C-alpha cells in the first residue's frame, strides 16, 4: 500500500505540513507511525479525504456557490496588469501559478489587486500537451 509522509501529503494537497498534522491530530485524516516515529498517511485514505473535502462544498467561512465547474484553485493575487480594455491577473494557488485574461472592467469590479484572496475556477475542454524536450521522441 502506498503511504505518504506528512510533508509529502502536504505538498500534494497544497497546504502546510502543520495543517496536515492538525488534521491527523484532530482525527480527520488517519495516520500511523513507522519504525522511526514518522507519521504515514495511507494513500487510499488521503484520496478519500480529498474526495470528501471536494464534495463537502465551501468552507463554513465562505458563501456556497452553485456551478458546474469543479476545478477551483484558491490563492492570492500576485499581480494585475491592466491596459485600456484587458487585464492579466496572476494568482498563486499553492504550488500553482494561474494566469487569467479578463476585461479590465471585470478586474475593476472584482477589486483585483496584489494581495487579494481569489479563486480561479477552471472549466475547459482544451487539453495542453507537453513534451520533455522540443523535438524529442
Short mmCIF file of N, CA and C in Angstrom, two decimals:
data_model
loop_
_atom_site.label_atom_id
_atom_site.label_comp_id
_atom_site.label_asym_id
_atom_site.label_seq_id
_atom_site.Cartn_x
_atom_site.Cartn_y
_atom_site.Cartn_z
N UNK A 1 0.85 -1.17 0.00
CA UNK A 1 0.00 0.00 0.00
C UNK A 1 0.90 1.24 0.00
N UNK A 2 0.55 2.22 -0.83
CA UNK A 2 1.27 3.48 -0.88
C UNK A 2 0.97 4.30 0.35
N UNK A 3 2.03 4.86 0.96
CA UNK A 3 1.85 5.76 2.09
C UNK A 3 2.63 7.03 1.83
N UNK A 4 2.22 8.10 2.50
CA UNK A 4 2.86 9.40 2.33
C UNK A 4 3.25 9.95 3.68
N UNK A 5 4.45 10.50 3.77
CA UNK A 5 4.84 11.23 4.97
C UNK A 5 4.02 12.51 5.01
N UNK A 6 3.96 13.12 6.18
CA UNK A 6 3.16 14.34 6.36
C UNK A 6 3.57 15.40 5.34
N UNK A 7 4.86 15.60 5.14
CA UNK A 7 5.32 16.64 4.21
C UNK A 7 4.93 16.31 2.77
N UNK A 8 4.93 15.04 2.41
CA UNK A 8 4.52 14.64 1.06
C UNK A 8 3.03 14.87 0.85
N UNK A 9 2.23 14.51 1.85
CA UNK A 9 0.78 14.73 1.77
C UNK A 9 0.50 16.22 1.65
N UNK A 10 1.21 17.03 2.43
CA UNK A 10 1.01 18.48 2.39
C UNK A 10 1.35 19.03 1.00
N UNK A 11 2.44 18.57 0.41
CA UNK A 11 2.83 19.05 -0.92
C UNK A 11 1.78 18.66 -1.96
N UNK A 12 1.23 17.46 -1.86
CA UNK A 12 0.20 17.03 -2.81
C UNK A 12 -1.07 17.85 -2.69
N UNK A 13 -1.40 18.25 -1.46
CA UNK A 13 -2.65 18.98 -1.21
C UNK A 13 -2.48 20.49 -1.29
N UNK A 14 -1.24 20.96 -1.39
CA UNK A 14 -1.02 22.40 -1.46
C UNK A 14 -1.27 23.12 -0.14
N UNK A 15 -1.03 22.42 0.97
CA UNK A 15 -1.19 23.01 2.29
C UNK A 15 0.12 22.82 3.06
N UNK A 16 0.21 23.39 4.25
CA UNK A 16 1.42 23.23 5.05
C UNK A 16 1.40 21.88 5.77
N UNK A 17 2.59 21.44 6.15
CA UNK A 17 2.69 20.21 6.93
C UNK A 17 1.96 20.36 8.26
N UNK A 18 1.99 21.56 8.84
CA UNK A 18 1.27 21.80 10.09
C UNK A 18 -0.23 21.58 9.92
N UNK A 19 -0.77 21.97 8.78
CA UNK A 19 -2.21 21.75 8.51
C UNK A 19 -2.52 20.26 8.48
N UNK A 20 -1.69 19.49 7.79
CA UNK A 20 -1.91 18.04 7.74
C UNK A 20 -1.77 17.44 9.13
N UNK A 21 -0.80 17.89 9.91
CA UNK A 21 -0.65 17.39 11.29
C UNK A 21 -1.91 17.68 12.12
N UNK A 22 -2.47 18.89 11.95
CA UNK A 22 -3.70 19.22 12.69
C UNK A 22 -4.84 18.30 12.27
N UNK A 23 -4.95 18.00 10.97
CA UNK A 23 -6.00 17.09 10.51
C UNK A 23 -5.81 15.70 11.12
N UNK A 24 -4.55 15.24 11.18
CA UNK A 24 -4.27 13.93 11.77
C UNK A 24 -4.58 13.97 13.27
N UNK A 25 -4.07 14.98 13.96
CA UNK A 25 -4.29 15.09 15.41
C UNK A 25 -5.78 15.23 15.75
N UNK A 26 -6.55 15.87 14.87
CA UNK A 26 -7.97 16.06 15.08
C UNK A 26 -8.81 14.88 14.65
N UNK A 27 -8.18 13.84 14.13
CA UNK A 27 -8.91 12.64 13.72
C UNK A 27 -9.57 12.73 12.37
N UNK A 28 -9.32 13.81 11.62
CA UNK A 28 -9.95 13.96 10.30
C UNK A 28 -9.24 13.14 9.23
N UNK A 29 -7.95 12.83 9.47
CA UNK A 29 -7.13 12.11 8.50
C UNK A 29 -6.35 11.03 9.25
N UNK A 30 -6.55 9.76 8.91
CA UNK A 30 -5.85 8.70 9.64
C UNK A 30 -4.36 8.65 9.28
N UNK A 31 -3.56 8.27 10.25
CA UNK A 31 -2.13 8.10 10.03
C UNK A 31 -1.59 7.11 11.04
N UNK A 32 -0.50 6.47 10.67
CA UNK A 32 0.19 5.57 11.59
C UNK A 32 1.64 6.05 11.68
N UNK A 33 2.42 5.40 12.51
CA UNK A 33 3.83 5.77 12.65
C UNK A 33 4.71 4.63 12.15
N UNK A 34 5.81 5.01 11.49
CA UNK A 34 6.76 3.99 11.06
C UNK A 34 7.73 3.67 12.19
N UNK A 35 8.71 2.83 11.92
CA UNK A 35 9.65 2.41 12.96
C UNK A 35 10.50 3.56 13.51
N UNK A 36 10.56 4.68 12.78
CA UNK A 36 11.32 5.85 13.22
C UNK A 36 10.42 6.91 13.87
N UNK A 37 9.15 6.62 13.99
CA UNK A 37 8.23 7.56 14.62
C UNK A 37 7.62 8.57 13.67
N UNK A 38 7.95 8.49 12.37
CA UNK A 38 7.37 9.41 11.39
C UNK A 38 5.94 8.99 11.09
N UNK A 39 5.07 9.97 10.99
CA UNK A 39 3.67 9.67 10.67
C UNK A 39 3.52 9.40 9.18
N UNK A 40 2.73 8.38 8.87
CA UNK A 40 2.47 7.99 7.49
C UNK A 40 0.97 7.98 7.25
N UNK A 41 0.57 8.58 6.15
CA UNK A 41 -0.84 8.62 5.75
C UNK A 41 -1.04 7.62 4.61
N UNK A 42 -1.93 6.65 4.77
CA UNK A 42 -2.20 5.70 3.68
C UNK A 42 -2.73 6.44 2.45
N UNK A 43 -2.22 6.09 1.27
CA UNK A 43 -2.63 6.75 0.04
C UNK A 43 -4.13 6.69 -0.21
N UNK A 44 -4.73 5.52 0.04
CA UNK A 44 -6.18 5.39 -0.19
C UNK A 44 -6.96 6.30 0.75
N UNK A 45 -6.50 6.44 2.00
CA UNK A 45 -7.17 7.32 2.96
C UNK A 45 -7.01 8.78 2.56
N UNK A 46 -5.83 9.13 2.05
CA UNK A 46 -5.60 10.51 1.59
C UNK A 46 -6.51 10.84 0.42
N UNK A 47 -6.63 9.90 -0.52
CA UNK A 47 -7.52 10.11 -1.68
C UNK A 47 -8.97 10.26 -1.23
N UNK A 48 -9.40 9.43 -0.28
CA UNK A 48 -10.77 9.51 0.22
C UNK A 48 -11.00 10.85 0.93
N UNK A 49 -10.01 11.30 1.70
CA UNK A 49 -10.12 12.58 2.40
C UNK A 49 -10.29 13.72 1.40
N UNK A 50 -9.49 13.71 0.33
CA UNK A 50 -9.56 14.76 -0.68
C UNK A 50 -10.91 14.72 -1.38
N UNK A 51 -11.40 13.53 -1.71
CA UNK A 51 -12.73 13.41 -2.34
C UNK A 51 -13.81 13.96 -1.44
N UNK A 52 -13.75 13.61 -0.15
CA UNK A 52 -14.75 14.10 0.80
C UNK A 52 -14.70 15.61 0.93
N UNK A 53 -13.50 16.18 0.96
CA UNK A 53 -13.36 17.64 1.05
C UNK A 53 -13.94 18.31 -0.19
N UNK A 54 -13.68 17.73 -1.35
CA UNK A 54 -14.17 18.32 -2.60
C UNK A 54 -15.70 18.27 -2.66
N UNK A 55 -16.30 17.21 -2.12
CA UNK A 55 -17.76 17.08 -2.15
C UNK A 55 -18.43 17.86 -1.04
N UNK A 56 -17.65 18.27 -0.06
CA UNK A 56 -18.22 18.92 1.12
C UNK A 56 -18.67 20.33 0.88
N UNK A 57 -18.40 20.91 -0.27
CA UNK A 57 -18.82 22.28 -0.54
C UNK A 57 -17.84 23.28 0.01
N UNK A 58 -18.27 24.50 0.10
CA UNK A 58 -17.41 25.61 0.54
C UNK A 58 -17.16 25.52 2.03
N UNK A 59 -15.96 25.98 2.48
CA UNK A 59 -15.72 26.07 3.92
C UNK A 59 -16.77 26.96 4.57
N UNK A 60 -16.97 26.77 5.86
CA UNK A 60 -18.06 27.47 6.55
C UNK A 60 -17.91 28.98 6.54
N UNK A 61 -16.68 29.49 6.30
CA UNK A 61 -16.48 30.94 6.29
C UNK A 61 -16.66 31.54 4.90
N UNK A 62 -17.10 30.72 3.93
CA UNK A 62 -17.29 31.21 2.57
C UNK A 62 -18.71 30.91 2.11
N UNK A 63 -19.25 31.77 1.27
CA UNK A 63 -20.60 31.51 0.77
C UNK A 63 -20.62 30.30 -0.15
N UNK A 64 -21.72 29.57 -0.12
CA UNK A 64 -21.85 28.42 -1.01
C UNK A 64 -22.13 28.93 -2.42
N UNK A 65 -21.55 28.25 -3.40
CA UNK A 65 -21.73 28.61 -4.80
C UNK A 65 -22.31 27.41 -5.54
N UNK A 66 -23.06 27.68 -6.57
CA UNK A 66 -23.62 26.63 -7.39
C UNK A 66 -23.08 26.79 -8.80
N UNK A 67 -22.32 25.79 -9.24
CA UNK A 67 -21.66 25.88 -10.53
C UNK A 67 -21.34 24.48 -11.01
N UNK A 68 -21.27 24.31 -12.32
CA UNK A 68 -20.86 23.02 -12.86
C UNK A 68 -19.35 22.87 -12.86
N UNK A 69 -18.62 23.96 -12.68
CA UNK A 69 -17.16 23.89 -12.65
C UNK A 69 -16.71 23.25 -11.34
N UNK A 70 -15.78 22.32 -11.43
CA UNK A 70 -15.32 21.61 -10.24
C UNK A 70 -13.86 21.92 -9.89
N UNK A 71 -13.14 22.55 -10.78
CA UNK A 71 -11.73 22.81 -10.55
C UNK A 71 -11.56 24.22 -10.00
N UNK A 72 -11.41 24.32 -8.69
CA UNK A 72 -11.29 25.60 -8.03
C UNK A 72 -9.93 25.68 -7.33
N UNK A 73 -9.20 26.73 -7.64
CA UNK A 73 -7.88 26.93 -7.06
C UNK A 73 -7.89 28.24 -6.29
N UNK A 74 -7.94 28.14 -4.97
CA UNK A 74 -7.96 29.32 -4.10
C UNK A 74 -6.53 29.76 -3.86
N UNK A 75 -6.30 31.06 -4.01
CA UNK A 75 -4.95 31.56 -3.82
C UNK A 75 -4.94 33.06 -3.61
N UNK A 76 -3.77 33.62 -3.76
CA UNK A 76 -3.59 35.06 -3.57
C UNK A 76 -3.19 35.69 -4.89
N UNK A 77 -3.80 36.83 -5.19
CA UNK A 77 -3.45 37.57 -6.40
C UNK A 77 -2.05 38.13 -6.19
N UNK A 78 -1.15 37.83 -7.13
CA UNK A 78 0.23 38.31 -7.01
C UNK A 78 0.52 39.47 -7.94
N UNK A 79 -0.29 39.63 -9.00
CA UNK A 79 -0.06 40.73 -9.94
C UNK A 79 -1.29 40.94 -10.80
N UNK A 80 -1.55 42.19 -11.12
CA UNK A 80 -2.61 42.55 -12.06
C UNK A 80 -2.03 43.60 -13.00
N UNK A 81 -2.05 43.29 -14.29
CA UNK A 81 -1.58 44.23 -15.30
C UNK A 81 -2.80 44.65 -16.12
N UNK A 82 -3.12 45.95 -16.08
CA UNK A 82 -4.29 46.47 -16.79
C UNK A 82 -3.84 47.32 -17.97
N UNK A 83 -4.60 47.25 -19.06
CA UNK A 83 -4.43 48.23 -20.13
C UNK A 83 -5.79 48.86 -20.37
N UNK A 84 -6.02 49.43 -21.51
CA UNK A 84 -7.28 50.12 -21.75
C UNK A 84 -8.50 49.23 -21.72
N UNK A 85 -8.38 47.97 -22.19
CA UNK A 85 -9.53 47.10 -22.32
C UNK A 85 -9.40 45.81 -21.51
N UNK A 86 -8.18 45.27 -21.41
CA UNK A 86 -7.96 43.96 -20.80
C UNK A 86 -7.14 44.05 -19.53
N UNK A 87 -7.19 42.96 -18.76
CA UNK A 87 -6.36 42.82 -17.56
C UNK A 87 -5.81 41.40 -17.52
N UNK A 88 -4.55 41.29 -17.10
CA UNK A 88 -3.92 40.00 -16.88
C UNK A 88 -3.77 39.83 -15.38
N UNK A 89 -4.37 38.77 -14.83
CA UNK A 89 -4.38 38.55 -13.39
C UNK A 89 -3.61 37.27 -13.09
N UNK A 90 -2.64 37.37 -12.18
CA UNK A 90 -1.87 36.20 -11.76
C UNK A 90 -2.27 35.84 -10.34
N UNK A 91 -2.53 34.53 -10.13
CA UNK A 91 -2.89 34.02 -8.81
C UNK A 91 -1.92 32.90 -8.47
N UNK A 92 -1.38 32.93 -7.27
CA UNK A 92 -0.57 31.82 -6.77
C UNK A 92 -1.46 31.00 -5.87
N UNK A 93 -1.78 29.77 -6.29
CA UNK A 93 -2.67 28.88 -5.56
C UNK A 93 -1.86 27.65 -5.15
N UNK A 94 -1.34 27.67 -3.94
CA UNK A 94 -0.45 26.58 -3.53
C UNK A 94 0.76 26.58 -4.44
N UNK A 95 1.11 25.44 -5.00
CA UNK A 95 2.27 25.39 -5.89
C UNK A 95 1.96 25.82 -7.32
N UNK A 96 0.73 26.22 -7.59
CA UNK A 96 0.30 26.52 -8.95
C UNK A 96 0.19 28.01 -9.21
N UNK A 97 0.71 28.44 -10.35
CA UNK A 97 0.57 29.83 -10.81
C UNK A 97 -0.48 29.81 -11.91
N UNK A 98 -1.54 30.56 -11.69
CA UNK A 98 -2.64 30.62 -12.65
C UNK A 98 -2.70 32.03 -13.21
N UNK A 99 -2.77 32.14 -14.54
CA UNK A 99 -2.86 33.44 -15.20
C UNK A 99 -4.20 33.50 -15.92
N UNK A 100 -4.94 34.56 -15.69
CA UNK A 100 -6.23 34.74 -16.33
C UNK A 100 -6.25 36.07 -17.09
N UNK A 101 -6.83 36.05 -18.26
CA UNK A 101 -7.06 37.26 -19.03
C UNK A 101 -8.55 37.57 -18.97
N UNK A 102 -8.88 38.79 -18.62
CA UNK A 102 -10.28 39.20 -18.50
C UNK A 102 -10.40 40.66 -18.89
N UNK A 103 -11.61 41.13 -18.98
CA UNK A 103 -11.78 42.55 -19.28
C UNK A 103 -11.29 43.38 -18.10
N UNK A 104 -10.81 44.56 -18.39
CA UNK A 104 -10.39 45.46 -17.32
C UNK A 104 -11.58 45.78 -16.41
N UNK A 105 -12.75 45.94 -17.02
CA UNK A 105 -13.94 46.24 -16.24
C UNK A 105 -14.22 45.15 -15.21
N UNK A 106 -14.07 43.88 -15.61
CA UNK A 106 -14.31 42.77 -14.68
C UNK A 106 -13.29 42.80 -13.54
N UNK A 107 -12.02 43.03 -13.87
CA UNK A 107 -10.98 43.10 -12.83
C UNK A 107 -11.25 44.25 -11.87
N UNK A 108 -11.68 45.39 -12.41
CA UNK A 108 -12.00 46.54 -11.56
C UNK A 108 -13.21 46.25 -10.67
N UNK A 109 -14.26 45.65 -11.26
CA UNK A 109 -15.47 45.33 -10.50
C UNK A 109 -15.18 44.36 -9.35
N UNK A 110 -14.24 43.42 -9.58
CA UNK A 110 -13.89 42.45 -8.55
C UNK A 110 -12.89 43.01 -7.54
N UNK A 111 -12.36 44.18 -7.82
CA UNK A 111 -11.38 44.78 -6.92
C UNK A 111 -10.07 44.02 -6.87
N UNK A 112 -9.69 43.43 -8.00
CA UNK A 112 -8.49 42.62 -8.03
C UNK A 112 -7.23 43.47 -7.97
N UNK A 113 -6.38 43.14 -7.03
CA UNK A 113 -5.08 43.77 -6.90
C UNK A 113 -4.20 42.82 -6.10
N UNK A 114 -2.89 43.01 -6.14
CA UNK A 114 -1.97 42.15 -5.41
C UNK A 114 -2.37 42.09 -3.94
N UNK A 115 -2.41 40.87 -3.41
CA UNK A 115 -2.75 40.67 -2.01
C UNK A 115 -4.18 40.25 -1.75
N UNK A 116 -5.04 40.34 -2.75
CA UNK A 116 -6.44 39.93 -2.60
C UNK A 116 -6.52 38.40 -2.73
N UNK A 117 -7.30 37.76 -1.86
CA UNK A 117 -7.55 36.32 -1.97
C UNK A 117 -8.63 36.12 -3.02
N UNK A 118 -8.37 35.21 -3.95
CA UNK A 118 -9.31 34.95 -5.05
C UNK A 118 -9.32 33.47 -5.38
N UNK A 119 -10.30 33.06 -6.13
CA UNK A 119 -10.41 31.68 -6.58
C UNK A 119 -10.40 31.65 -8.09
N UNK A 120 -9.53 30.83 -8.66
CA UNK A 120 -9.53 30.59 -10.10
C UNK A 120 -10.44 29.39 -10.33
N UNK A 121 -11.47 29.56 -11.13
CA UNK A 121 -12.41 28.49 -11.44
C UNK A 121 -12.16 28.09 -12.88
N UNK A 122 -11.79 26.82 -13.07
CA UNK A 122 -11.38 26.35 -14.38
C UNK A 122 -12.38 25.35 -14.90
N UNK A 123 -12.90 25.61 -16.07
CA UNK A 123 -13.75 24.65 -16.78
C UNK A 123 -13.38 24.76 -18.24
N UNK A 124 -12.82 23.71 -18.77
CA UNK A 124 -12.28 23.82 -20.11
C UNK A 124 -12.39 22.50 -20.85
N UNK A 125 -12.52 22.60 -22.14
CA UNK A 125 -12.49 21.42 -22.99
C UNK A 125 -11.16 21.32 -23.71
N UNK A 126 -10.25 22.23 -23.41
CA UNK A 126 -8.94 22.22 -24.04
C UNK A 126 -7.95 21.44 -23.19
N UNK A 127 -7.06 20.71 -23.87
CA UNK A 127 -6.01 19.98 -23.19
C UNK A 127 -4.69 20.40 -23.81
N UNK A 128 -3.75 20.80 -22.98
CA UNK A 128 -2.42 21.18 -23.43
C UNK A 128 -1.53 19.95 -23.35
N UNK A 129 -0.77 19.69 -24.40
CA UNK A 129 0.14 18.56 -24.43
C UNK A 129 1.56 19.09 -24.40
N UNK A 130 2.40 18.53 -23.52
CA UNK A 130 3.77 18.95 -23.39
C UNK A 130 4.70 17.77 -23.62
N UNK A 131 5.91 18.06 -24.09
CA UNK A 131 6.95 17.04 -24.22
C UNK A 131 8.14 17.48 -23.38
N UNK A 132 8.99 16.53 -23.01
CA UNK A 132 10.12 16.83 -22.16
C UNK A 132 11.10 17.79 -22.84
N UNK A 133 11.41 17.55 -24.11
CA UNK A 133 12.31 18.40 -24.87
C UNK A 133 11.73 18.61 -26.26
N UNK A 134 11.82 19.84 -26.79
CA UNK A 134 11.37 20.05 -28.16
C UNK A 134 12.12 19.11 -29.12
N UNK A 135 11.37 18.44 -29.96
CA UNK A 135 11.96 17.54 -30.94
C UNK A 135 12.29 16.16 -30.41
N UNK A 136 12.13 15.93 -29.10
CA UNK A 136 12.41 14.60 -28.55
C UNK A 136 11.27 13.67 -28.91
N UNK A 137 11.58 12.42 -29.14
CA UNK A 137 10.53 11.47 -29.49
C UNK A 137 10.27 10.50 -28.40
#
